[in-house]
Amino acid sequence: MHFSKLLTLTAATLAVAHPGEKHDHEVLKREIRARDAHAARSKRALDACSTTTHAKQLQQRNIARRARTARELRQARGITANPKKWRRDLAALEEWEAINHNRTGLLDFSPNTPESEIFGGNTSAILAPTVTDGPYYVWGEIMRQDVREEKYSDGVDSFLEVQYIDVNTCRPVPGAIVDVWQANATGVYSGISTSGNYAADGLDSTYLRGIQQTDADGVVTFSTIFPGHYDGRATHTHLLTHLNATLHPNNNTLVVGTGSVAHIGQLFWNEVLRSAVEDTYPYTTNSQAITSNAEDMWSVEQASSAYDPFPEYIYLGDGLSDGLFAWIQIGINTTADYTDNSYYSIAAYYDENGGHENEDSGFMGGGGGGEGGAPSGMPSGSVVPTGAAPSSTA
């Protein structure tokens, strides 16, 4: 599907593509046009400053940091085999897609391969499109770098680095508070107990969710797993960026209602990598239907001819069992605020007393979930609700 075709989608198509969300398709079209115009201006501005001293110095720090991170991760895991990297061209979504389009090769890198060749890719620093946060966003997640927990977090370990660049100044965005959340290997989100996503421990569960603050180079990192798929959505990772938000005195989470929402985004993962991951356990136990990137409404909107929603990544060793290191550079407009935008919706809150449903969200279906593990045949991290429930998407 070409990006331009999104402009001709009907309201009915939009509703089917993402049930549970309410977006006026005429407003959506206007937002896409305005976003693309701003992205084009931002790209010109970023191109103009890409040769400045501070931009070159930032790129050198990026290469050194990514190389150091990969070395430390490999050393910590006792990996001695050469890392591998998927190489691909930067193009529009349908050109990136591994299925029926560009198939990218797997290259072995030797110890003599320059680090700049492996870690120099910035993906895209132009304005990253803002898209829906879906029906499963929880305010108040725990400030932590490692979002994996003992339960429901099995999978391919993934170490994610995200760097935020201000498209107005071409400089990093320090001090931003970044939420990350995703489904586990069997396609279940924590912290939500509603139709299609009944997490074990219900609203009190927190696996694969967390927040971190960007450093002086606009960088935030998370230790997580490769996300699982679920009905109606391509495999993806959610990111939400707060600016000028207030931390609680113990610095463990955010104060509700403070700061702006400068960006809401989703990272997508190419089909070759997704297929390889899902040939491993416990992804093989996920019985939900697979949706490709080309079939997913939000991957098409997230992508443009200039913005690449796929992170760069390497296998830390010679197989997925050794884990992945992935990175992406995202350009944001720091003067934007999506707090009152229809894309921004809080499904639940998490505080010292546990999780609480946001009754004004419109996404949650109620119910407190259940205790214990999932019965045979149910996705790990799920519990059985009372009565049948249709799928929901995020």
Short mmCIF file of N, CA and C in Angstrom, two decimals, residues 224-340:
data_model
loop_
_atom_site.label_atom_id
_atom_site.label_comp_id
_atom_site.label_asym_id
_atom_site.label_seq_id
_atom_site.Cartn_x
_atom_site.Cartn_y
_atom_site.Cartn_z
N THR A 224 14.39 -4.72 27.02
CA THR A 224 13.06 -5.27 26.86
C THR A 224 13.17 -6.58 26.08
N ILE A 225 12.09 -7.01 25.46
CA ILE A 225 12.13 -8.15 24.55
C ILE A 225 11.53 -7.71 23.22
N PHE A 226 11.77 -8.49 22.20
CA PHE A 226 11.12 -8.24 20.92
C PHE A 226 9.62 -8.45 21.12
N PRO A 227 8.78 -7.49 20.67
CA PRO A 227 7.35 -7.60 20.95
C PRO A 227 6.67 -8.73 20.19
N GLY A 228 5.61 -9.25 20.78
CA GLY A 228 4.79 -10.25 20.09
C GLY A 228 3.69 -9.59 19.29
N HIS A 229 3.03 -10.38 18.44
CA HIS A 229 1.96 -9.85 17.60
C HIS A 229 0.60 -10.20 18.21
N TYR A 230 -0.43 -9.52 17.71
CA TYR A 230 -1.80 -9.86 18.10
C TYR A 230 -2.74 -9.43 16.99
N ASP A 231 -3.98 -9.91 17.06
CA ASP A 231 -4.94 -9.69 15.98
C ASP A 231 -5.08 -8.22 15.61
N GLY A 232 -5.00 -7.93 14.31
CA GLY A 232 -5.33 -6.61 13.80
C GLY A 232 -4.21 -5.61 13.74
N ARG A 233 -3.04 -5.91 14.31
CA ARG A 233 -1.92 -4.97 14.31
C ARG A 233 -0.63 -5.66 13.91
N ALA A 234 0.20 -4.94 13.16
CA ALA A 234 1.55 -5.42 12.90
C ALA A 234 2.37 -5.32 14.18
N THR A 235 3.44 -6.06 14.26
CA THR A 235 4.30 -6.05 15.44
C THR A 235 4.89 -4.66 15.63
N HIS A 236 4.79 -4.12 16.85
CA HIS A 236 5.21 -2.74 17.07
C HIS A 236 5.55 -2.50 18.53
N THR A 237 6.25 -1.38 18.77
CA THR A 237 6.61 -0.91 20.10
C THR A 237 6.13 0.52 20.25
N HIS A 238 5.45 0.83 21.35
CA HIS A 238 4.93 2.18 21.58
C HIS A 238 5.95 3.06 22.30
N LEU A 239 6.00 4.34 21.91
CA LEU A 239 6.79 5.35 22.59
C LEU A 239 5.94 6.61 22.76
N LEU A 240 6.06 7.25 23.91
CA LEU A 240 5.36 8.52 24.15
C LEU A 240 6.31 9.44 24.90
N THR A 241 6.41 10.69 24.43
CA THR A 241 7.44 11.61 24.93
C THR A 241 6.82 12.80 25.64
N HIS A 242 7.17 12.96 26.92
CA HIS A 242 6.72 14.11 27.71
C HIS A 242 7.86 15.12 27.83
N LEU A 243 7.52 16.40 27.76
CA LEU A 243 8.49 17.46 28.03
C LEU A 243 8.01 18.28 29.22
N ASN A 244 8.96 18.70 30.04
CA ASN A 244 8.68 19.55 31.21
C ASN A 244 7.71 18.91 32.19
N ALA A 245 7.71 17.58 32.23
CA ALA A 245 6.86 16.87 33.19
C ALA A 245 7.55 16.84 34.55
N THR A 246 6.75 16.76 35.61
CA THR A 246 7.26 16.76 36.97
C THR A 246 7.36 15.34 37.50
N LEU A 247 8.51 15.01 38.06
CA LEU A 247 8.68 13.70 38.69
C LEU A 247 8.26 13.77 40.15
N HIS A 248 7.74 12.65 40.66
CA HIS A 248 7.46 12.57 42.09
C HIS A 248 8.76 12.71 42.87
N PRO A 249 8.69 13.13 44.14
CA PRO A 249 9.91 13.34 44.93
C PRO A 249 10.86 12.15 44.94
N ASN A 250 10.31 10.93 44.89
CA ASN A 250 11.18 9.75 44.88
C ASN A 250 11.67 9.40 43.49
N ASN A 251 11.27 10.22 42.48
CA ASN A 251 11.72 10.06 41.09
C ASN A 251 11.34 8.70 40.49
N ASN A 252 10.28 8.08 41.00
CA ASN A 252 9.93 6.76 40.46
C ASN A 252 8.89 6.83 39.36
N THR A 253 8.21 7.98 39.20
CA THR A 253 7.25 8.12 38.12
C THR A 253 6.85 9.58 37.98
N LEU A 254 5.89 9.87 37.08
CA LEU A 254 5.49 11.24 36.79
C LEU A 254 4.29 11.67 37.63
N VAL A 255 4.22 12.96 37.86
CA VAL A 255 3.04 13.55 38.49
C VAL A 255 1.97 13.71 37.43
N VAL A 256 0.78 13.21 37.70
CA VAL A 256 -0.31 13.24 36.73
C VAL A 256 -0.63 14.66 36.29
N GLY A 257 -0.78 14.83 34.97
CA GLY A 257 -1.23 16.10 34.42
C GLY A 257 -0.16 17.14 34.23
N THR A 258 1.11 16.80 34.43
CA THR A 258 2.18 17.79 34.27
C THR A 258 2.88 17.63 32.93
N GLY A 259 3.39 18.74 32.43
CA GLY A 259 4.16 18.72 31.20
C GLY A 259 3.32 18.59 29.95
N SER A 260 4.00 18.56 28.80
CA SER A 260 3.35 18.42 27.51
C SER A 260 3.60 17.03 26.94
N VAL A 261 2.77 16.65 25.98
CA VAL A 261 2.99 15.41 25.23
C VAL A 261 3.52 15.83 23.87
N ALA A 262 4.83 15.75 23.69
CA ALA A 262 5.46 16.29 22.49
C ALA A 262 5.43 15.32 21.32
N HIS A 263 5.30 14.03 21.61
CA HIS A 263 5.32 13.07 20.52
C HIS A 263 4.71 11.76 20.97
N ILE A 264 3.93 11.13 20.07
CA ILE A 264 3.38 9.80 20.28
C ILE A 264 3.75 8.98 19.05
N GLY A 265 4.48 7.91 19.23
CA GLY A 265 4.95 7.17 18.07
C GLY A 265 4.92 5.67 18.27
N GLN A 266 5.15 4.95 17.18
CA GLN A 266 5.25 3.51 17.21
C GLN A 266 6.43 3.08 16.34
N LEU A 267 7.23 2.18 16.85
CA LEU A 267 8.31 1.58 16.07
C LEU A 267 7.82 0.28 15.48
N PHE A 268 8.17 0.03 14.22
CA PHE A 268 7.79 -1.20 13.55
C PHE A 268 9.04 -2.01 13.24
N TRP A 269 8.84 -3.29 12.97
CA TRP A 269 9.96 -4.22 12.80
C TRP A 269 9.76 -4.98 11.50
N ASN A 270 10.82 -5.09 10.67
CA ASN A 270 10.63 -5.66 9.35
C ASN A 270 10.24 -7.14 9.42
N GLU A 271 9.63 -7.61 8.36
CA GLU A 271 9.03 -8.94 8.35
C GLU A 271 10.06 -10.06 8.46
N VAL A 272 11.25 -9.85 7.89
CA VAL A 272 12.28 -10.87 7.98
C VAL A 272 12.67 -11.10 9.44
N LEU A 273 12.89 -10.01 10.17
CA LEU A 273 13.24 -10.14 11.59
C LEU A 273 12.07 -10.72 12.38
N ARG A 274 10.87 -10.20 12.15
CA ARG A 274 9.71 -10.71 12.89
C ARG A 274 9.53 -12.20 12.68
N SER A 275 9.64 -12.65 11.43
CA SER A 275 9.48 -14.08 11.13
C SER A 275 10.54 -14.91 11.83
N ALA A 276 11.78 -14.40 11.84
CA ALA A 276 12.86 -15.14 12.49
C ALA A 276 12.60 -15.25 13.99
N VAL A 277 12.17 -14.15 14.60
CA VAL A 277 11.89 -14.16 16.03
C VAL A 277 10.75 -15.13 16.34
N GLU A 278 9.71 -15.10 15.53
CA GLU A 278 8.53 -15.90 15.84
C GLU A 278 8.68 -17.38 15.51
N ASP A 279 9.85 -17.74 15.01
CA ASP A 279 10.18 -19.16 14.89
C ASP A 279 10.81 -19.68 16.17
N THR A 280 10.95 -18.81 17.17
CA THR A 280 11.55 -19.21 18.44
C THR A 280 10.48 -19.27 19.53
N TYR A 281 10.79 -20.00 20.60
CA TYR A 281 9.89 -20.09 21.75
C TYR A 281 10.10 -18.86 22.64
N PRO A 282 9.06 -18.28 23.26
CA PRO A 282 7.66 -18.71 23.32
C PRO A 282 6.76 -18.10 22.24
N TYR A 283 7.37 -17.39 21.27
CA TYR A 283 6.57 -16.79 20.21
C TYR A 283 5.79 -17.85 19.43
N THR A 284 6.34 -19.06 19.37
CA THR A 284 5.68 -20.15 18.64
C THR A 284 4.37 -20.57 19.30
N THR A 285 4.14 -20.16 20.54
CA THR A 285 2.89 -20.51 21.22
C THR A 285 1.80 -19.46 20.99
N ASN A 286 2.15 -18.39 20.29
CA ASN A 286 1.18 -17.32 20.02
C ASN A 286 0.27 -17.74 18.87
N SER A 287 -1.00 -17.96 19.18
CA SER A 287 -1.95 -18.45 18.17
C SER A 287 -2.76 -17.35 17.52
N GLN A 288 -2.49 -16.08 17.86
CA GLN A 288 -3.25 -14.98 17.28
C GLN A 288 -2.84 -14.75 15.82
N ALA A 289 -3.75 -14.19 15.05
CA ALA A 289 -3.49 -13.94 13.63
C ALA A 289 -2.39 -12.90 13.46
N ILE A 290 -1.57 -13.09 12.42
CA ILE A 290 -0.48 -12.16 12.11
C ILE A 290 -0.96 -11.12 11.11
N THR A 291 -0.64 -9.86 11.38
CA THR A 291 -0.90 -8.76 10.45
C THR A 291 0.44 -8.22 9.97
N SER A 292 0.62 -8.14 8.66
CA SER A 292 1.90 -7.65 8.13
C SER A 292 1.97 -6.13 8.25
N ASN A 293 3.16 -5.58 8.07
CA ASN A 293 3.31 -4.12 8.07
C ASN A 293 2.48 -3.49 6.97
N ALA A 294 2.44 -4.12 5.80
CA ALA A 294 1.70 -3.56 4.68
C ALA A 294 0.20 -3.52 4.95
N GLU A 295 -0.29 -4.42 5.81
CA GLU A 295 -1.71 -4.49 6.11
C GLU A 295 -2.11 -3.62 7.29
N ASP A 296 -1.15 -3.06 7.98
CA ASP A 296 -1.41 -2.33 9.21
C ASP A 296 -1.64 -0.85 8.90
N MET A 297 -2.76 -0.31 9.36
CA MET A 297 -3.07 1.10 9.07
C MET A 297 -2.01 2.04 9.65
N TRP A 298 -1.58 1.78 10.88
CA TRP A 298 -0.73 2.76 11.54
C TRP A 298 0.71 2.70 11.07
N SER A 299 1.17 1.56 10.57
CA SER A 299 2.52 1.55 10.01
C SER A 299 2.59 2.40 8.75
N VAL A 300 1.52 2.39 7.97
CA VAL A 300 1.47 3.21 6.76
C VAL A 300 1.45 4.68 7.12
N GLU A 301 0.69 5.04 8.17
CA GLU A 301 0.65 6.44 8.55
C GLU A 301 1.96 6.86 9.20
N GLN A 302 2.57 5.95 9.99
CA GLN A 302 3.82 6.29 10.65
C GLN A 302 4.93 6.50 9.63
N ALA A 303 4.88 5.76 8.53
CA ALA A 303 5.92 5.89 7.51
C ALA A 303 5.59 7.01 6.53
N SER A 304 6.61 7.54 5.91
CA SER A 304 6.45 8.47 4.79
C SER A 304 7.64 8.23 3.87
N SER A 305 7.68 8.95 2.76
CA SER A 305 8.82 8.77 1.86
C SER A 305 10.12 9.22 2.50
N ALA A 306 10.03 9.98 3.61
CA ALA A 306 11.22 10.51 4.25
C ALA A 306 11.48 9.94 5.63
N TYR A 307 10.46 9.41 6.29
CA TYR A 307 10.64 8.91 7.65
C TYR A 307 10.57 7.39 7.69
N ASP A 308 11.56 6.79 8.30
CA ASP A 308 11.69 5.35 8.40
C ASP A 308 11.29 4.90 9.80
N PRO A 309 10.22 4.12 9.97
CA PRO A 309 9.79 3.71 11.31
C PRO A 309 10.48 2.46 11.81
N PHE A 310 11.43 1.91 11.03
CA PHE A 310 12.12 0.69 11.43
C PHE A 310 13.46 1.02 12.08
N PRO A 311 13.72 0.59 13.30
CA PRO A 311 15.03 0.82 13.91
C PRO A 311 16.12 0.04 13.17
N GLU A 312 17.35 0.55 13.24
CA GLU A 312 18.50 -0.23 12.84
C GLU A 312 18.79 -1.22 13.95
N TYR A 313 19.41 -2.37 13.64
CA TYR A 313 19.70 -3.32 14.70
C TYR A 313 20.79 -4.29 14.28
N ILE A 314 21.39 -4.90 15.29
CA ILE A 314 22.33 -5.99 15.06
C ILE A 314 21.94 -7.16 15.95
N TYR A 315 22.25 -8.36 15.46
CA TYR A 315 22.28 -9.53 16.33
C TYR A 315 23.54 -9.40 17.17
N LEU A 316 23.44 -9.50 18.48
CA LEU A 316 24.62 -9.38 19.32
C LEU A 316 25.60 -10.52 19.09
N GLY A 317 25.08 -11.67 18.71
CA GLY A 317 25.92 -12.81 18.38
C GLY A 317 25.53 -13.35 17.03
N ASP A 318 25.63 -14.66 16.86
CA ASP A 318 25.29 -15.24 15.56
C ASP A 318 23.89 -15.83 15.53
N GLY A 319 23.10 -15.58 16.58
CA GLY A 319 21.73 -16.06 16.60
C GLY A 319 20.87 -15.21 17.51
N LEU A 320 19.56 -15.36 17.40
CA LEU A 320 18.64 -14.55 18.18
C LEU A 320 18.72 -14.84 19.67
N SER A 321 19.18 -16.02 20.03
CA SER A 321 19.27 -16.36 21.45
C SER A 321 20.24 -15.44 22.20
N ASP A 322 21.14 -14.80 21.45
CA ASP A 322 22.08 -13.87 22.06
C ASP A 322 21.49 -12.48 22.23
N GLY A 323 20.33 -12.23 21.65
CA GLY A 323 19.67 -10.93 21.81
C GLY A 323 19.96 -9.97 20.67
N LEU A 324 19.28 -8.83 20.71
CA LEU A 324 19.38 -7.78 19.70
C LEU A 324 19.76 -6.46 20.36
N PHE A 325 20.48 -5.64 19.61
CA PHE A 325 20.68 -4.25 19.98
C PHE A 325 20.12 -3.41 18.84
N ALA A 326 19.15 -2.54 19.15
CA ALA A 326 18.47 -1.74 18.12
C ALA A 326 18.55 -0.27 18.49
N TRP A 327 18.58 0.60 17.47
CA TRP A 327 18.63 2.03 17.73
C TRP A 327 17.88 2.79 16.65
N ILE A 328 17.37 3.94 17.04
CA ILE A 328 16.67 4.81 16.10
C ILE A 328 16.81 6.25 16.57
N GLN A 329 16.88 7.17 15.63
CA GLN A 329 16.93 8.60 15.92
C GLN A 329 15.61 9.21 15.45
N ILE A 330 14.94 9.94 16.34
CA ILE A 330 13.61 10.47 16.05
C ILE A 330 13.62 11.98 16.17
N GLY A 331 13.16 12.65 15.14
CA GLY A 331 13.03 14.10 15.18
C GLY A 331 11.65 14.50 15.68
N ILE A 332 11.60 15.39 16.66
CA ILE A 332 10.31 15.85 17.20
C ILE A 332 10.26 17.38 17.23
N ASN A 333 9.06 17.89 17.21
CA ASN A 333 8.82 19.33 17.34
C ASN A 333 8.57 19.60 18.82
N THR A 334 9.54 20.16 19.50
CA THR A 334 9.43 20.34 20.95
C THR A 334 8.40 21.39 21.35
N THR A 335 7.90 22.16 20.40
CA THR A 335 6.86 23.14 20.72
C THR A 335 5.46 22.56 20.59
N ALA A 336 5.36 21.33 20.08
CA ALA A 336 4.05 20.70 19.92
C ALA A 336 3.56 20.14 21.24
N ASP A 337 2.23 20.05 21.38
CA ASP A 337 1.64 19.45 22.57
C ASP A 337 0.37 18.71 22.15
N TYR A 338 0.40 17.38 22.29
CA TYR A 338 -0.72 16.54 21.87
C TYR A 338 -1.61 16.12 23.04
N THR A 339 -1.52 16.85 24.15
CA THR A 339 -2.30 16.49 25.33
C THR A 339 -3.79 16.46 25.03
N ASP A 340 -4.26 17.40 24.23
CA ASP A 340 -5.70 17.48 23.92
C ASP A 340 -6.04 16.87 22.57
#
